[in-house]
Coordinates of C-alpha atoms in Angstrom, one line a residue:
Chain A
A36 CA -131.2 158.2 -94.2
Q37 CA -130.7 160.3 -91.0
T38 CA -127.2 160.5 -89.2
V39 CA -126.2 161.7 -85.9
T40 CA -122.5 163.2 -85.6
Q41 CA -120.7 163.8 -82.2
S42 CA -117.0 165.4 -83.2
Q43 CA -115.8 165.0 -80.0
P44 CA -115.0 161.7 -78.5
E45 CA -114.0 162.8 -75.4
M46 CA -114.2 166.3 -73.5
S47 CA -112.7 167.6 -70.1
V48 CA -113.8 169.9 -67.5
Q49 CA -113.4 171.3 -64.0
E50 CA -116.0 170.9 -61.3
A51 CA -118.0 174.0 -61.2
E52 CA -117.2 175.2 -64.9
T53 CA -118.8 175.6 -68.0
V54 CA -118.6 172.9 -71.0
T55 CA -120.2 172.6 -74.3
L56 CA -120.7 168.9 -76.1
S57 CA -121.2 169.5 -80.0
C58 CA -123.8 167.6 -81.7
T59 CA -124.6 167.9 -85.8
Y60 CA -127.5 166.0 -87.4
D61 CA -128.7 164.8 -90.9
T62 CA -132.4 165.0 -92.4
S63 CA -134.4 165.9 -94.4
E64 CA -137.7 165.9 -92.0
S65 CA -139.3 169.1 -90.4
D66 CA -140.9 168.2 -87.6
Y67 CA -138.3 165.8 -85.5
Y68 CA -137.3 166.2 -81.5
L69 CA -133.4 165.9 -80.9
F70 CA -132.6 164.4 -77.5
W71 CA -129.0 164.7 -75.5
Y72 CA -128.6 161.2 -73.2
K73 CA -126.5 160.2 -69.8
Q74 CA -125.0 157.3 -69.8
P75 CA -122.7 156.8 -66.6
P76 CA -120.6 154.0 -66.4
S77 CA -122.0 150.4 -66.1
R78 CA -125.3 152.0 -65.5
Q79 CA -128.4 153.2 -67.4
M80 CA -129.3 155.4 -69.8
I81 CA -131.1 158.4 -69.2
L82 CA -132.7 161.3 -70.7
V83 CA -131.1 164.9 -69.8
I84 CA -133.0 167.2 -72.6
R85 CA -134.9 167.2 -75.2
Q86 CA -135.9 169.8 -78.1
E87 CA -139.1 169.8 -80.5
A88 CA -137.6 170.7 -84.2
Y89 CA -140.6 173.2 -84.0
K90 CA -139.9 175.2 -81.0
Q91 CA -137.8 178.1 -81.5
Q92 CA -136.4 178.6 -78.0
N93 CA -133.6 176.3 -76.4
A94 CA -134.7 174.0 -74.2
T95 CA -133.4 174.4 -70.3
E96 CA -133.3 171.4 -67.3
N97 CA -131.7 172.9 -64.7
R98 CA -127.8 173.2 -65.2
F99 CA -128.9 171.7 -68.5
S100 CA -129.0 174.2 -71.9
V101 CA -129.3 173.3 -75.8
N102 CA -128.1 175.4 -78.6
F103 CA -130.6 174.4 -81.3
Q104 CA -129.5 175.9 -84.2
K105 CA -132.5 174.4 -86.9
A106 CA -131.0 175.7 -90.4
A107 CA -127.2 174.9 -89.4
K108 CA -128.4 171.2 -88.3
S109 CA -126.4 172.0 -85.2
F110 CA -127.6 170.4 -81.5
S111 CA -125.3 171.6 -78.5
L112 CA -125.6 170.6 -74.9
K113 CA -124.3 173.9 -72.4
I114 CA -123.6 171.8 -68.8
S115 CA -123.2 175.2 -66.3
D116 CA -121.9 174.8 -62.7
S117 CA -120.3 171.3 -63.7
Q118 CA -120.5 168.5 -61.0
L119 CA -118.3 165.2 -60.1
G120 CA -121.5 163.3 -60.9
D121 CA -121.8 164.9 -64.6
A122 CA -118.8 162.5 -65.9
A123 CA -120.4 160.2 -68.2
M124 CA -120.8 159.3 -71.7
Y125 CA -123.5 161.4 -73.1
F126 CA -125.1 160.7 -76.5
C127 CA -126.9 162.9 -79.2
A128 CA -130.0 161.3 -80.6
Y129 CA -132.7 161.8 -83.2
R130 CA -136.2 160.8 -83.6
F131 CA -138.8 161.9 -86.4
N132 CA -141.8 163.2 -84.8
Q133 CA -144.1 160.2 -84.9
A134 CA -145.5 157.8 -82.8
G135 CA -143.0 154.6 -82.0
T136 CA -140.1 155.6 -83.8
A137 CA -137.1 155.0 -82.7
L138 CA -134.2 157.2 -81.6
I139 CA -130.5 157.5 -83.9
F140 CA -127.2 157.9 -82.0
G141 CA -124.1 159.6 -82.3
K142 CA -121.2 157.7 -81.3
G143 CA -121.1 159.9 -78.2
T144 CA -118.9 161.9 -76.0
T145 CA -116.9 160.9 -72.8
L146 CA -117.4 163.8 -70.2
S147 CA -114.7 163.8 -67.2
V148 CA -114.8 166.3 -64.4
S149 CA -112.2 166.9 -62.4
S150 CA -112.0 168.5 -58.7
Chain B
E12 CA -143.0 152.9 -61.3
A13 CA -140.6 150.0 -61.7
G14 CA -137.8 150.7 -64.4
V15 CA -137.3 148.8 -67.2
A16 CA -136.0 145.4 -66.2
Q17 CA -133.0 143.2 -68.6
S18 CA -131.4 140.0 -67.2
P19 CA -128.8 138.9 -67.1
R20 CA -126.6 141.6 -66.9
Y21 CA -123.4 140.0 -67.6
K22 CA -122.8 137.0 -69.7
I23 CA -119.8 135.4 -71.5
I24 CA -120.1 132.7 -74.0
E25 CA -118.1 131.2 -76.8
K26 CA -118.2 131.7 -80.2
R27 CA -121.1 129.4 -82.1
Q28 CA -123.1 128.5 -78.4
S29 CA -126.5 130.4 -78.1
V30 CA -127.6 132.8 -75.8
A31 CA -130.8 134.2 -74.8
F32 CA -131.9 137.9 -72.9
W33 CA -135.2 139.0 -71.0
C34 CA -136.6 142.2 -71.1
N35 CA -139.6 143.6 -68.9
P36 CA -141.0 147.2 -69.6
I37 CA -142.7 149.7 -67.7
S38 CA -146.4 148.7 -67.0
G39 CA -148.4 150.4 -69.5
H40 CA -146.0 150.1 -72.3
A41 CA -146.3 149.6 -75.2
T42 CA -143.6 150.0 -77.4
L43 CA -140.6 148.0 -76.8
Y44 CA -137.1 148.1 -78.5
W45 CA -134.2 146.5 -78.2
Y46 CA -130.7 148.4 -79.3
Q47 CA -126.9 147.1 -79.7
Q48 CA -124.4 149.2 -78.4
I49 CA -121.0 147.7 -79.6
L50 CA -117.9 149.6 -77.4
G51 CA -117.0 152.9 -78.5
Q52 CA -120.4 153.8 -80.2
G53 CA -123.8 154.5 -79.6
P54 CA -126.9 152.5 -79.3
K55 CA -128.3 150.5 -82.8
L56 CA -131.7 149.5 -83.2
L57 CA -132.2 146.3 -83.2
I58 CA -135.8 145.4 -83.4
Q59 CA -138.9 147.6 -82.4
F60 CA -142.3 146.2 -81.2
Q61 CA -145.6 147.3 -80.7
N62 CA -147.5 145.3 -78.7
N63 CA -146.4 142.2 -79.7
G64 CA -146.4 142.8 -83.0
V65 CA -143.0 143.8 -84.9
V66 CA -142.8 147.7 -86.2
D67 CA -139.0 147.6 -87.7
D68 CA -136.3 144.9 -87.4
S69 CA -134.8 146.2 -90.8
Q70 CA -131.5 145.8 -88.5
L71 CA -132.0 142.7 -87.3
P72 CA -129.3 139.9 -88.7
K73 CA -132.2 137.2 -89.1
D74 CA -130.1 135.1 -90.0
R75 CA -128.8 134.4 -86.2
F76 CA -130.7 136.9 -83.9
S77 CA -135.0 136.9 -83.1
A78 CA -136.8 138.2 -80.7
E79 CA -140.2 138.0 -79.9
R80 CA -142.6 139.4 -77.1
L81 CA -145.9 137.4 -76.2
K82 CA -148.6 138.3 -74.8
G83 CA -147.6 142.3 -75.9
V84 CA -145.0 142.6 -72.2
D85 CA -141.8 140.8 -71.7
S86 CA -139.6 140.4 -74.4
T87 CA -136.7 137.6 -75.2
L88 CA -133.7 138.2 -77.8
K89 CA -131.7 135.5 -78.6
I90 CA -128.8 135.1 -81.0
Q91 CA -127.9 131.6 -82.4
P92 CA -124.9 131.0 -83.2
A93 CA -122.9 134.0 -81.7
K94 CA -119.9 135.4 -83.5
L95 CA -117.3 137.6 -81.6
E96 CA -118.6 141.1 -83.1
D97 CA -121.4 140.3 -81.0
S98 CA -120.0 141.5 -78.3
A99 CA -122.3 144.3 -77.2
V100 CA -123.7 145.8 -74.2
Y101 CA -127.4 144.8 -75.7
L102 CA -130.2 147.7 -74.8
C103 CA -133.7 147.6 -73.7
A104 CA -136.0 150.3 -73.9
S105 CA -139.7 151.3 -73.6
S106 CA -142.1 153.9 -74.0
R107 CA -145.8 154.8 -74.3
W108 CA -147.1 154.9 -77.8
T109 CA -149.7 157.8 -76.8
D110 CA -146.7 159.7 -74.8
F111 CA -146.5 163.1 -77.2
S112 CA -142.9 163.0 -75.9
Y113 CA -142.3 159.5 -76.9
E114 CA -139.7 159.7 -74.1
Q115 CA -137.9 156.1 -74.0
Y116 CA -136.8 154.7 -70.9
F117 CA -133.9 152.3 -70.4
G118 CA -133.1 149.1 -68.6
P119 CA -129.7 148.8 -67.2
G120 CA -128.4 146.8 -69.9
T121 CA -126.9 142.7 -70.7
R122 CA -123.3 142.7 -71.4
L123 CA -122.4 140.1 -74.0
T124 CA -118.8 139.0 -74.6
V125 CA -118.5 136.2 -77.1
T126 CA -114.8 134.4 -76.8

């Protein structure tokens, strides 16, 4: 069975600084997607960034980038130039690459941003 | 494009009572998911529909939980009778079956408190 592990329950960063959130996963599949979702307090979950396992190039979305290490089954999220609005719970998620399959989430990392 | 709608946003009930949640997915999204998110944990899939058929309900406690998606659009999730451990946020998500990225869009969730 696939599992996703986030070993950092809480992280903190100052505005304009860079922070990295860690995620490891376990799967025997070779074709899958990995995601980072953001869940602000009392607000709905939104997709931050996705990575397809077959793509060697790390995904980047503005200030968000990932370090995808397929052999090590590691998928970390780097947030550059942190902003107060980045404060949220961040979830790492896995999905087998087949139409309609559900996401498997980690337990999440709470990120706080201070000014 | 309207997002995933859920109601109610909050519900407080006593144990052994029944409760129902409603979800309206994004128009045109054939796949609908119900996730349970217990405080401090990541969301866990309860049930997944493709149009009005069930794709995966392996983690749904069928002795007390039921769900339906009549006409392949709206969906309801019911708990009867509720237990204290059912206190959680219930998230509804939807996606296009044919969308290669299979991105799931989440609703705001229903926060259930069982006393």
